[in-house]
PDB file of C-alpha atoms in Angstrom:
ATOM      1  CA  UNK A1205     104.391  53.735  37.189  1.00 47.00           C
ATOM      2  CA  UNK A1206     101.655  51.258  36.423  1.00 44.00           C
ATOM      3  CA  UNK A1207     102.102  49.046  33.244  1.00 47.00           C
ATOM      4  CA  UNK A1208      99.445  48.144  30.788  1.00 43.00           C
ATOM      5  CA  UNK A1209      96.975  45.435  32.090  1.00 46.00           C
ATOM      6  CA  UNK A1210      98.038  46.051  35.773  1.00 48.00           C
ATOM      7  CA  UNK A1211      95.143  47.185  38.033  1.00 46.00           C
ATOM      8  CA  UNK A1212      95.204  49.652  40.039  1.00 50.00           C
ATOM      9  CA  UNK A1213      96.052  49.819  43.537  1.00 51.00           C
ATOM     10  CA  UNK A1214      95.136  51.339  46.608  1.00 49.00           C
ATOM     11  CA  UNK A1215      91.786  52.884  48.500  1.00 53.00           C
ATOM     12  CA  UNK A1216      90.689  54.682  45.644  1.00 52.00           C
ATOM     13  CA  UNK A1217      91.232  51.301  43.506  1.00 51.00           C
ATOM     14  CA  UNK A1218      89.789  49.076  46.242  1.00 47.00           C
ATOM     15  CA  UNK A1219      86.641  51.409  46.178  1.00 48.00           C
ATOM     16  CA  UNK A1220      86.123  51.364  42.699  1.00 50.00           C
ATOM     17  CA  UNK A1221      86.510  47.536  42.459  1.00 50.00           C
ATOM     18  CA  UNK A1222      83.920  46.925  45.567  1.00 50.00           C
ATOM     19  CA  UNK A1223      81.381  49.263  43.807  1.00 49.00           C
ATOM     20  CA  UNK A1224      81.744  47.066  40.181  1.00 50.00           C
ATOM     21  CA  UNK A1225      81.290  43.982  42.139  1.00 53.00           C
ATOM     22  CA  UNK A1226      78.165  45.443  44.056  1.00 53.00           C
ATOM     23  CA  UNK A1227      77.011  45.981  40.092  1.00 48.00           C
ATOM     24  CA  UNK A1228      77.463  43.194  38.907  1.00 49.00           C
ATOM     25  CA  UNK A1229      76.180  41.169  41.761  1.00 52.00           C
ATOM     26  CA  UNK A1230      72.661  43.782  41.114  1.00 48.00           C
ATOM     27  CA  UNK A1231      72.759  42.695  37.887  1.00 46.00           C
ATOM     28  CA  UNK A1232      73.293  39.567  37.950  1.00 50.00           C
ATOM     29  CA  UNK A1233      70.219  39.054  40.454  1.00 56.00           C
ATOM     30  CA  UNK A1234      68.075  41.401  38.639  1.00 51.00           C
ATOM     31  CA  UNK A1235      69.006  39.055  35.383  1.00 52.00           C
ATOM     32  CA  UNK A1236      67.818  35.961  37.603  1.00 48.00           C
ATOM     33  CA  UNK A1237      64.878  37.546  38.570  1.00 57.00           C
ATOM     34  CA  UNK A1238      63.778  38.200  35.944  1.00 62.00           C
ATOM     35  CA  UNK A1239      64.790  35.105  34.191  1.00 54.00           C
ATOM     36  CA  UNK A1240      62.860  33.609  37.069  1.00 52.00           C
ATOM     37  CA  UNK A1241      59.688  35.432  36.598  1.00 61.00           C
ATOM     38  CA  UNK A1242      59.607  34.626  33.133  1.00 63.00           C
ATOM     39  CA  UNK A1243      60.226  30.998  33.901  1.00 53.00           C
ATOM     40  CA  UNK A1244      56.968  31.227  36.381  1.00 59.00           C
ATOM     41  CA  UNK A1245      55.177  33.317  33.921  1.00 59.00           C
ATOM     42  CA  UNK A1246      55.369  30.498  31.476  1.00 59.00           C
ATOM     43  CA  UNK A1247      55.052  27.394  33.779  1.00 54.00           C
ATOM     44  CA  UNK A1248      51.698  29.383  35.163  1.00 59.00           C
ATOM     45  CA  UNK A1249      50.570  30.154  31.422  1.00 62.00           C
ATOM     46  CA  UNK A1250      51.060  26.401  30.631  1.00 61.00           C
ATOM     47  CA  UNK A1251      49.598  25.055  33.634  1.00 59.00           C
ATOM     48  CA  UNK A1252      46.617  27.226  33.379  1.00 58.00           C
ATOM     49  CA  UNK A1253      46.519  26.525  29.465  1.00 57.00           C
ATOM     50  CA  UNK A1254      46.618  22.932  30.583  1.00 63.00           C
ATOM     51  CA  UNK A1255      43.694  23.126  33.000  1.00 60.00           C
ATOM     52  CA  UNK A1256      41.523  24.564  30.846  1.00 55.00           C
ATOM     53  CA  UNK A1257      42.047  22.699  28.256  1.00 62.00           C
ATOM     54  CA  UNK A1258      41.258  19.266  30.638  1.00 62.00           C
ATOM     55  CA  UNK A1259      38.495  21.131  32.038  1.00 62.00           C
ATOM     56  CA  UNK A1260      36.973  21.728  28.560  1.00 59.00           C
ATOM     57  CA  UNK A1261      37.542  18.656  27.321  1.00 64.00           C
ATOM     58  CA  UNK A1262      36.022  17.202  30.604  1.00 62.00           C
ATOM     59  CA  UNK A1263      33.046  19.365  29.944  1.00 66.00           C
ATOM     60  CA  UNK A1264      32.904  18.485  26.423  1.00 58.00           C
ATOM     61  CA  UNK A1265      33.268  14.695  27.094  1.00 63.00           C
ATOM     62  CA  UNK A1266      30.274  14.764  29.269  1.00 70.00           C
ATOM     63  CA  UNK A1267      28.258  16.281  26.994  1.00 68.00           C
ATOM     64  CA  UNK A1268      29.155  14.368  24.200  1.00 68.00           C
ATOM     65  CA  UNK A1269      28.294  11.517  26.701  1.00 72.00           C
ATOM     66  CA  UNK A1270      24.872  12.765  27.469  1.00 73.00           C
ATOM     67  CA  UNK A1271      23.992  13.021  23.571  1.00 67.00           C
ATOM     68  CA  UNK A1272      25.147   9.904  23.388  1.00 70.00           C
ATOM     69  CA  UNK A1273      23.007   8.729  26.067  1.00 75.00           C
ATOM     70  CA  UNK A1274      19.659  10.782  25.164  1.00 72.00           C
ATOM     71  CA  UNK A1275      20.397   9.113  21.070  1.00 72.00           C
ATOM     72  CA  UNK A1276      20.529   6.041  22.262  1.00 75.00           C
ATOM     73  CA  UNK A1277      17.221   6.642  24.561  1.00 76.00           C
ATOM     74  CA  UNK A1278      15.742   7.998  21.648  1.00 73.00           C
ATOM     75  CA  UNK A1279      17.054   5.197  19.278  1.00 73.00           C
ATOM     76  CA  UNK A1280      15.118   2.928  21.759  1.00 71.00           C
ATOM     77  CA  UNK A1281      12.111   4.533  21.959  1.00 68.00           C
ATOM     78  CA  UNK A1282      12.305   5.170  18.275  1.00 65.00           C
ATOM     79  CA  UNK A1283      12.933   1.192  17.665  1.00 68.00           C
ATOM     80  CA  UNK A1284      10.109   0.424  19.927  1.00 63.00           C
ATOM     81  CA  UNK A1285       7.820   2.703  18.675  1.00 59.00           C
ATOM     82  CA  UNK A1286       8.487   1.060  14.936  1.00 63.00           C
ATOM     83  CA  UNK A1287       8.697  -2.458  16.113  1.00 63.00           C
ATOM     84  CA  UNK A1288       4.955  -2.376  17.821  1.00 62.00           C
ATOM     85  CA  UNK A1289       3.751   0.117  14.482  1.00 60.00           C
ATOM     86  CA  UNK A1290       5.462  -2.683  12.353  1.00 62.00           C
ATOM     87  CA  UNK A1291       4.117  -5.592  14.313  1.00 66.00           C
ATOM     88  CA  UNK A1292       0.567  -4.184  13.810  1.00 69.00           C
ATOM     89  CA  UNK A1293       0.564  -2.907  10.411  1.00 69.00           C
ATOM     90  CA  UNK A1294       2.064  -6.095   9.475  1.00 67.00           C
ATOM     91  CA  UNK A1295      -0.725  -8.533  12.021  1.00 73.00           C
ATOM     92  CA  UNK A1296      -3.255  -6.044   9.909  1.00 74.00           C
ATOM     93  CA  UNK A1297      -2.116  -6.576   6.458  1.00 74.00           C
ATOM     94  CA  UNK A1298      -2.190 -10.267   7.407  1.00 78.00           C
ATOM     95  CA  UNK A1299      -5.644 -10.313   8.794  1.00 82.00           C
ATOM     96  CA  UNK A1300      -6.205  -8.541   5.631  1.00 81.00           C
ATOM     97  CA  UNK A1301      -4.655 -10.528   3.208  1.00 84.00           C
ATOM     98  CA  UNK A1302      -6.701 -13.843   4.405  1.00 86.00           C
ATOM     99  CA  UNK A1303     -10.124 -12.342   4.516  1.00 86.00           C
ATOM    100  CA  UNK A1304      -8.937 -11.048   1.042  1.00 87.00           C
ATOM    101  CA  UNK A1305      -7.966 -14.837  -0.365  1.00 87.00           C
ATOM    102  CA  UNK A1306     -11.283 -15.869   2.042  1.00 89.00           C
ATOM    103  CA  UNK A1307     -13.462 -13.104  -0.410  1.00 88.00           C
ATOM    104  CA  UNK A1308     -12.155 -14.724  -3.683  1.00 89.00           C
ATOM    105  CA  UNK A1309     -13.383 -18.239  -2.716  1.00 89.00           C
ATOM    106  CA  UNK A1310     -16.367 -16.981  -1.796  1.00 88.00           C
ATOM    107  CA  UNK A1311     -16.508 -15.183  -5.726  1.00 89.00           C
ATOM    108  CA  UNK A1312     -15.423 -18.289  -7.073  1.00 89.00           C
ATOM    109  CA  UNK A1313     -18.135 -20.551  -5.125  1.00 87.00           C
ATOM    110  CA  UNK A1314     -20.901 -18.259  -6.549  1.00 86.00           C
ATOM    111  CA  UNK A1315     -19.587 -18.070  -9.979  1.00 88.00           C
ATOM    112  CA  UNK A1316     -20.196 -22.501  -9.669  1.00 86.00           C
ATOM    113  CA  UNK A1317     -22.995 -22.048  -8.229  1.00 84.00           C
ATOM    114  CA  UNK A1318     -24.494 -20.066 -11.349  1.00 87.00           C
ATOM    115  CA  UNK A1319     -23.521 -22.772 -13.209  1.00 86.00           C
ATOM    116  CA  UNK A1320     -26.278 -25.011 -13.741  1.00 86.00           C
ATOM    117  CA  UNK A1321     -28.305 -21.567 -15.132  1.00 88.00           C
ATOM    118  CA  UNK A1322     -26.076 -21.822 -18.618  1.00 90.00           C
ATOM    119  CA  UNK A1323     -27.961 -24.375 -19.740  1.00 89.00           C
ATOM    120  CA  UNK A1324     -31.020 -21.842 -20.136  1.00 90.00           C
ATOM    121  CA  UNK A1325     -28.752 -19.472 -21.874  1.00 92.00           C
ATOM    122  CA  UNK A1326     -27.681 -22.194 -24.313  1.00 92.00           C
ATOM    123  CA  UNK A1327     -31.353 -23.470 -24.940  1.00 91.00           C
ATOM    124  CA  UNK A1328     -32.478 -19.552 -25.209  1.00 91.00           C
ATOM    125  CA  UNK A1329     -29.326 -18.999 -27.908  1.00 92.00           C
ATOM    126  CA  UNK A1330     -30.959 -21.692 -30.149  1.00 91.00           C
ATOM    127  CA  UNK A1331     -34.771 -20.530 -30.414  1.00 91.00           C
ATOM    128  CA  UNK A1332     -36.518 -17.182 -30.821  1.00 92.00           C
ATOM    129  CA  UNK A1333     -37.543 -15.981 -28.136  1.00 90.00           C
ATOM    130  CA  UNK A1334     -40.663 -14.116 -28.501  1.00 89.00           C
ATOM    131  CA  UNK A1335     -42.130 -16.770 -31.260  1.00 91.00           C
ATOM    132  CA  UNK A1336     -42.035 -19.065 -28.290  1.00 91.00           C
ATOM    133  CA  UNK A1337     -42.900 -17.240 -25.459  1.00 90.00           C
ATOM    134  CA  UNK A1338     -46.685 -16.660 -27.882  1.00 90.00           C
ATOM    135  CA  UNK A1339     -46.695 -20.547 -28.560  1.00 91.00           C
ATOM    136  CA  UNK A1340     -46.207 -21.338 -24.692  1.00 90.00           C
ATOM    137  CA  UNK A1341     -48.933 -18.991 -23.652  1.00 89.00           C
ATOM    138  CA  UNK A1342     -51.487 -20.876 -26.310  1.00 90.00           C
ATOM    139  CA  UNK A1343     -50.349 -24.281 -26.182  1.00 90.00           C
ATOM    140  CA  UNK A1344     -49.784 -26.558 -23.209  1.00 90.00           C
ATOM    141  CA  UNK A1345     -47.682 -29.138 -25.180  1.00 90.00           C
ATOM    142  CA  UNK A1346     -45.180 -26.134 -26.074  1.00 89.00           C
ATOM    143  CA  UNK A1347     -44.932 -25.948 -22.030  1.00 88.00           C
ATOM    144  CA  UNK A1348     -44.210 -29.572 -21.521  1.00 89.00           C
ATOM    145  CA  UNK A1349     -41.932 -29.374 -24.113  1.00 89.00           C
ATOM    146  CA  UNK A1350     -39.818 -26.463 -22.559  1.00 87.00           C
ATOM    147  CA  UNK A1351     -40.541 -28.094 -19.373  1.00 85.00           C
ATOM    148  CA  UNK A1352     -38.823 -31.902 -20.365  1.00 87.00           C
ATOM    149  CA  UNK A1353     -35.947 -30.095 -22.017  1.00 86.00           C
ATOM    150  CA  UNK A1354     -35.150 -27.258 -19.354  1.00 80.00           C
ATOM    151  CA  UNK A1355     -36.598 -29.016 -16.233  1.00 78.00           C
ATOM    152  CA  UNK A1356     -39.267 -27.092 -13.875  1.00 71.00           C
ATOM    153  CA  UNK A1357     -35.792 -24.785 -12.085  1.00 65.00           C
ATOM    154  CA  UNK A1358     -36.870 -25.569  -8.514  1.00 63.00           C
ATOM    155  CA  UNK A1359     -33.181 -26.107  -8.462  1.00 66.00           C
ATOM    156  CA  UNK A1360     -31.793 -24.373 -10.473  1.00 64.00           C
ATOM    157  CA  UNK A1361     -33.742 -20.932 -10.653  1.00 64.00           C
ATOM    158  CA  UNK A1362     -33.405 -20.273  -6.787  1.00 60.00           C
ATOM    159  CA  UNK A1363     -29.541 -19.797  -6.873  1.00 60.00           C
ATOM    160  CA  UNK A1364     -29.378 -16.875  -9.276  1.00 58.00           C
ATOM    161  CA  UNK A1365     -31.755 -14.528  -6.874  1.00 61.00           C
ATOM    162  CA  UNK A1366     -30.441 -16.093  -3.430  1.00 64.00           C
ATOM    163  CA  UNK A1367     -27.019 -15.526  -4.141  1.00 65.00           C
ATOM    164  CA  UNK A1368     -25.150 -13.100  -2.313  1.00 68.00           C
ATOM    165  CA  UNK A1369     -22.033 -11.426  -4.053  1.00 69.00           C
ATOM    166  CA  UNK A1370     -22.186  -8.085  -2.098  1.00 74.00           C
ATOM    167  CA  UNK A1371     -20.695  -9.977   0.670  1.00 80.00           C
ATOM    168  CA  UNK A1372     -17.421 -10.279  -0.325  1.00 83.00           C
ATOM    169  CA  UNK A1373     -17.088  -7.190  -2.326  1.00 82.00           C
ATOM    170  CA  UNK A1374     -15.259  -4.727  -0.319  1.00 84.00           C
ATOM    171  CA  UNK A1375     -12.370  -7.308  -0.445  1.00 86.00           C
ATOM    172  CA  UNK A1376     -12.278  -7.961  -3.869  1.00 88.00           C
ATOM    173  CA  UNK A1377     -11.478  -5.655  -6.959  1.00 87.00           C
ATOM    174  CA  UNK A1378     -14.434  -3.822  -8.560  1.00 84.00           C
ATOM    175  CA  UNK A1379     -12.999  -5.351 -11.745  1.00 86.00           C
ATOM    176  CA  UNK A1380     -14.230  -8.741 -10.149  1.00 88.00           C
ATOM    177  CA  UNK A1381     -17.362  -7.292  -8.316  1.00 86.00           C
ATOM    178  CA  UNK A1382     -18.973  -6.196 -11.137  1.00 87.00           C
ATOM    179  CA  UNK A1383     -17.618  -9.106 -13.942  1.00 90.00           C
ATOM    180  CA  UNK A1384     -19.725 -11.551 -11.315  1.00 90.00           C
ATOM    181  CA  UNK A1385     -22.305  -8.916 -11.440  1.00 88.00           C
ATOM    182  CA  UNK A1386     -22.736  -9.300 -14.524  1.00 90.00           C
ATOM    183  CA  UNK A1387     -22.319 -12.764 -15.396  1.00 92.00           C
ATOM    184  CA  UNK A1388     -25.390 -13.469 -12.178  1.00 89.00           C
ATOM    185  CA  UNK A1389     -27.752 -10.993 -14.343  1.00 89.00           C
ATOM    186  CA  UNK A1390     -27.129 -12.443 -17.417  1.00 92.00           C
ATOM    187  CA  UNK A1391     -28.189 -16.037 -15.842  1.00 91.00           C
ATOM    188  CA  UNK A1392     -30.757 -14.414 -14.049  1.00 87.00           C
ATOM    189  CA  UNK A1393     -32.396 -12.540 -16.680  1.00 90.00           C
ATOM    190  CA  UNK A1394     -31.781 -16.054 -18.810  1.00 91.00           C
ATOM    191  CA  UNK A1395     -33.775 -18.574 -16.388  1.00 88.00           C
ATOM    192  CA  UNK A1396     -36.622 -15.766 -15.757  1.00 87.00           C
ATOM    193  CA  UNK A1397     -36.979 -16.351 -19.452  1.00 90.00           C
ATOM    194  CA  UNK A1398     -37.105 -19.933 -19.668  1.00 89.00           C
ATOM    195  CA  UNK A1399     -39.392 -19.941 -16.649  1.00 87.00           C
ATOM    196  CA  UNK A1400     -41.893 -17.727 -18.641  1.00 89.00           C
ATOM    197  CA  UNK A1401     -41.839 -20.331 -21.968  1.00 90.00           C
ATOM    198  CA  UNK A1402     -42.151 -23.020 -19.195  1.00 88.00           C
ATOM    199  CA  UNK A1403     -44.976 -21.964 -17.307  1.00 87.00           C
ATOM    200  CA  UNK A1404     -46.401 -19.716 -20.524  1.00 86.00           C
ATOM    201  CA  UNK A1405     -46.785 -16.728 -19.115  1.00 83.00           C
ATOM    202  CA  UNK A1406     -47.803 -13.900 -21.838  1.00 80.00           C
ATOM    203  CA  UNK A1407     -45.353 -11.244 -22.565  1.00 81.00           C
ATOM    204  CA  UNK A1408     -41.639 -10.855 -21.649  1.00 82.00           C
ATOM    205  CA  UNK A1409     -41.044  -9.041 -18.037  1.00 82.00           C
ATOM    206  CA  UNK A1410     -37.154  -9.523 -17.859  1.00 85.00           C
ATOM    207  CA  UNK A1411     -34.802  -7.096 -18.544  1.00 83.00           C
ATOM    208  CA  UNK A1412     -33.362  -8.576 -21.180  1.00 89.00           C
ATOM    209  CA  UNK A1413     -32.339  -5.478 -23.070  1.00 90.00           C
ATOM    210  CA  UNK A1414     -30.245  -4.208 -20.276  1.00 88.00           C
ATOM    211  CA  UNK A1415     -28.443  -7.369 -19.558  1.00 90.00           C
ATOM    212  CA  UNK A1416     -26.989  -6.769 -23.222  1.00 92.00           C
ATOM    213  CA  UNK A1417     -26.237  -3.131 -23.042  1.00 90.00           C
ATOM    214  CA  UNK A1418     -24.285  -4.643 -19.370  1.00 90.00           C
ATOM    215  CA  UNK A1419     -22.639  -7.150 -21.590  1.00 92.00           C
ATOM    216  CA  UNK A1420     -21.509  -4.604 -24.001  1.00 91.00           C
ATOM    217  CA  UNK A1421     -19.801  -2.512 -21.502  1.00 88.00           C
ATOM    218  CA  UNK A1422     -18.397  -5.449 -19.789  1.00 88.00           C
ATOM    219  CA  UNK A1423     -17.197  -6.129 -22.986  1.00 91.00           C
ATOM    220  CA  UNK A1424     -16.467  -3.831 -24.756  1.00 90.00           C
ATOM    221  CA  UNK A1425     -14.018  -5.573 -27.323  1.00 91.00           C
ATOM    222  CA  UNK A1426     -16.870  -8.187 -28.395  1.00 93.00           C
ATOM    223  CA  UNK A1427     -19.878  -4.962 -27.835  1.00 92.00           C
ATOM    224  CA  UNK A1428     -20.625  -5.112 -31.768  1.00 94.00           C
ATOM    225  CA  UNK A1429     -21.203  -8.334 -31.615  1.00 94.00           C
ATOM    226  CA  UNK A1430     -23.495  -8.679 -28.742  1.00 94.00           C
ATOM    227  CA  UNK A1431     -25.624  -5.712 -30.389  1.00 92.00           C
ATOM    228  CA  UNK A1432     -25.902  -7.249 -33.806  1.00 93.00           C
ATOM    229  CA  UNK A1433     -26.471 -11.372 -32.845  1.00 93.00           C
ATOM    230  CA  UNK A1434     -28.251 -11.049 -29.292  1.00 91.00           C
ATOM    231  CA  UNK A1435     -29.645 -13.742 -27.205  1.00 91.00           C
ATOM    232  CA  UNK A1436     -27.513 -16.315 -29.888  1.00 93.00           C
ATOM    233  CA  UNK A1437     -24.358 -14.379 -29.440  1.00 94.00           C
ATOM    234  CA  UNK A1438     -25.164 -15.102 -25.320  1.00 94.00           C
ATOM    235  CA  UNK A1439     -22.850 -18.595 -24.515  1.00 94.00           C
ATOM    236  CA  UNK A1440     -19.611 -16.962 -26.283  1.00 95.00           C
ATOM    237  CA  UNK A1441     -20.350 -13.738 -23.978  1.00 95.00           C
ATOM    238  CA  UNK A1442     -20.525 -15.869 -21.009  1.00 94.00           C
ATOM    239  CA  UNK A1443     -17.327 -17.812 -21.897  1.00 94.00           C
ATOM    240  CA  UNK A1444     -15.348 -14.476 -21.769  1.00 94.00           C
ATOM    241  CA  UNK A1445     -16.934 -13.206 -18.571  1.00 94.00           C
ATOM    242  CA  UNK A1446     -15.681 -16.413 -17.216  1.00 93.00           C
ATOM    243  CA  UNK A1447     -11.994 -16.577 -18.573  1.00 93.00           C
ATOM    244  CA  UNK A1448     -11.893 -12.544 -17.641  1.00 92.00           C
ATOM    245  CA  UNK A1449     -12.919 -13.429 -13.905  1.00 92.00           C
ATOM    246  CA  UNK A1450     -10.678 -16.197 -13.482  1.00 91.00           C
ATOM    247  CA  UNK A1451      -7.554 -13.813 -14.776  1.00 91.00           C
ATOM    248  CA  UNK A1452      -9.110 -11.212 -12.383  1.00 91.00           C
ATOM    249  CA  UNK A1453      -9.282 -13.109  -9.263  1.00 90.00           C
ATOM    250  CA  UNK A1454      -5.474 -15.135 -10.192  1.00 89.00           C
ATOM    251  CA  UNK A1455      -3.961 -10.933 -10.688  1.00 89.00           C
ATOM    252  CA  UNK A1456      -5.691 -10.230  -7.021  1.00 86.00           C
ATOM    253  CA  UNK A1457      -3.766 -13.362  -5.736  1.00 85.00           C
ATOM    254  CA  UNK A1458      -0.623 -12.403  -7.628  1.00 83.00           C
ATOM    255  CA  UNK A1459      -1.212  -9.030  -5.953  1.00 77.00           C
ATOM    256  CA  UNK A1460      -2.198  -7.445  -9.560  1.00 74.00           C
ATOM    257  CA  UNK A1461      -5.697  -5.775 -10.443  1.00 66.00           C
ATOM    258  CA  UNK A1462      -6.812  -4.624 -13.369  1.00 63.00           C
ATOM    259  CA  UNK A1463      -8.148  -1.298 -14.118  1.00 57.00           C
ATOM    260  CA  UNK A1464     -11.364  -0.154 -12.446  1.00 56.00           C
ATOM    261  CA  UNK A1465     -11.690   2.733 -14.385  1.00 52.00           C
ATOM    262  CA  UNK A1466     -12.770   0.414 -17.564  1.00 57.00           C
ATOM    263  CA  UNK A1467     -15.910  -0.720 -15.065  1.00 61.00           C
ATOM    264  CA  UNK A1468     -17.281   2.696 -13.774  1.00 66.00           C
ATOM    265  CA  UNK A1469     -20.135   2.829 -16.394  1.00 62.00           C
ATOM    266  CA  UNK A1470     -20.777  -1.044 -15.722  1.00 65.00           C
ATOM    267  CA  UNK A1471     -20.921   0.049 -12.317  1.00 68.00           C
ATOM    268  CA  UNK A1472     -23.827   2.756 -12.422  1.00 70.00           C
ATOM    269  CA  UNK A1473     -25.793   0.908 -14.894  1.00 63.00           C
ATOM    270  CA  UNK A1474     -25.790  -1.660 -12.130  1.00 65.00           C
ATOM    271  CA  UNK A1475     -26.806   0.247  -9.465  1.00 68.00           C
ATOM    272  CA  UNK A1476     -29.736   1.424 -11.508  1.00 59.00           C
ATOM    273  CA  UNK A1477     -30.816  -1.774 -12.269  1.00 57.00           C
ATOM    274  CA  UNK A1478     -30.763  -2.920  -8.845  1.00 63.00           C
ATOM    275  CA  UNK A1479     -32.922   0.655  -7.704  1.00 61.00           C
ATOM    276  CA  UNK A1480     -35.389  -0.157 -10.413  1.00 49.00           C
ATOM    277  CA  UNK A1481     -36.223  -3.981  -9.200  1.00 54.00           C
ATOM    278  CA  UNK A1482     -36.177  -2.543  -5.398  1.00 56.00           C
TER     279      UNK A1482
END
């Protein structure tokens, strides 16, 4: 009789225990097999994880290489492009800026060169006008007279119709274009006059009416009085065109202008008195 925990014995027992080894021994390898596989499956999914992901980042690196490479191509060409657009805008604005400062000496020179011709506006200011111009034309000593006082103008006539402010006008304001405008009429219009007493020519040819309807415009702040006091009011007009020119031209050097807008009328009235003597 077999007790409890004793195994059995015999071919029949010897059998049975050979076929549970066999068993377990399948097992058992079937277990590592599989253990094995998934060992491989994972080594292969993290080796091929792993070479994709240095592949792609590989990939990506280059890429990110090349963009790197085309910016900084593009940066150069960019820089280069700007430095030479810089170099000449700024060589222009130069060039520009000195025949700019060159233009407002050559303003300045003809406003003192008009200014031996206020003498005529000072000596017109005092008298009237078309009492003498009918004493000149009867008596010679009334010529000699203006003559002695005002001088014959060989000198100082010339100047006022010679002079050339158109040349540096497309360099200067049009504030400052057409203040010198108007300050060379005025003189003009004032030593055509004195010329006439001088030489006693019979009735008044000048303008005179439209160098104060210039004044008025030019300005417009002292226009009542320029209408109302005329050829006397003429020396304190001057003195303003003068002060307003030299702020003009010191605002262009400062890189300030004034307002053209003021001038357009100014302008036009110009023009048509220069169409009218051509």
């Amino acid at each position: 009789m077999r007790r409890f925990g004793q195994l059995p014995t015999g071919p029949r027992a010897l059998y049975d225990r050979g076929l549970m080894m066999n068993w377990i021994d399948w097992l058992g390898s079937a277990a590592f097999s599989t253990l094995a596989i998934s060992v491989i499956a994972w080594l292969s999914r993290t080796w091929i994880a792993t070479r994709l992901t240095s592949s792609i980042r590989y990939e990506f690196d280059e890429k990110i290489e090349s963009l790197k490479s085309d910016l900084r191509q593009k940066e150069a060409q960019v820089e280069a492009l700007r430095s030479g657009g810089l170099a000449a805008m700024i060589a222009r604005q130069s060039k520009l800026e000195e025949r700019r400062i060159l233009a407002i000496e050559e303003l300045w020179s003809a406003f003192h060169s008009l200014g031996p011709l206020r003498k005529y506006v000072v000596l017109l200011s005092a008298i009237d006008f078309d009492e003498a111009l009918q004493s000149s034309s009867r008596d010679a000593d009334t010529r000699r007279l203006f003559t002695m006082v005002g001088g014959d103008g060989t000198k100082d006539i010339p100047p006022a119709f010679t002079l050339d402010v158109w040349k540096p006008r497309p360099f200067v304001s049009e504030a400052a274009w057409i203040l010198i405008s108007v300050y060379q009429a005025t003189l003009s219009v004032a030593a055509l006059r004195y010329h006439q007493l001088r030489v006693g020519i019979d009735g008044d040819f000048t303008n005179f009416d439209q160098v104060i309807l210039l004044l008025q415009m030019a300005l417009p702040d002292l226009a009542e009085s320029i209408r109302e006091k005329g050829a006397s009011f003429l020396p304190k007009a001057l003195t303003h065109l003068e002060e307003r020119l030299l702020t003009e031209l010191k605002n262009m050097l400062g890189g300030r202008e004034s307002d053209d807008t003021n001038f357009a009328q100014v302008k036009a009235i110009l023009q048509k008195i220069q169409s009218e003597n051509e």
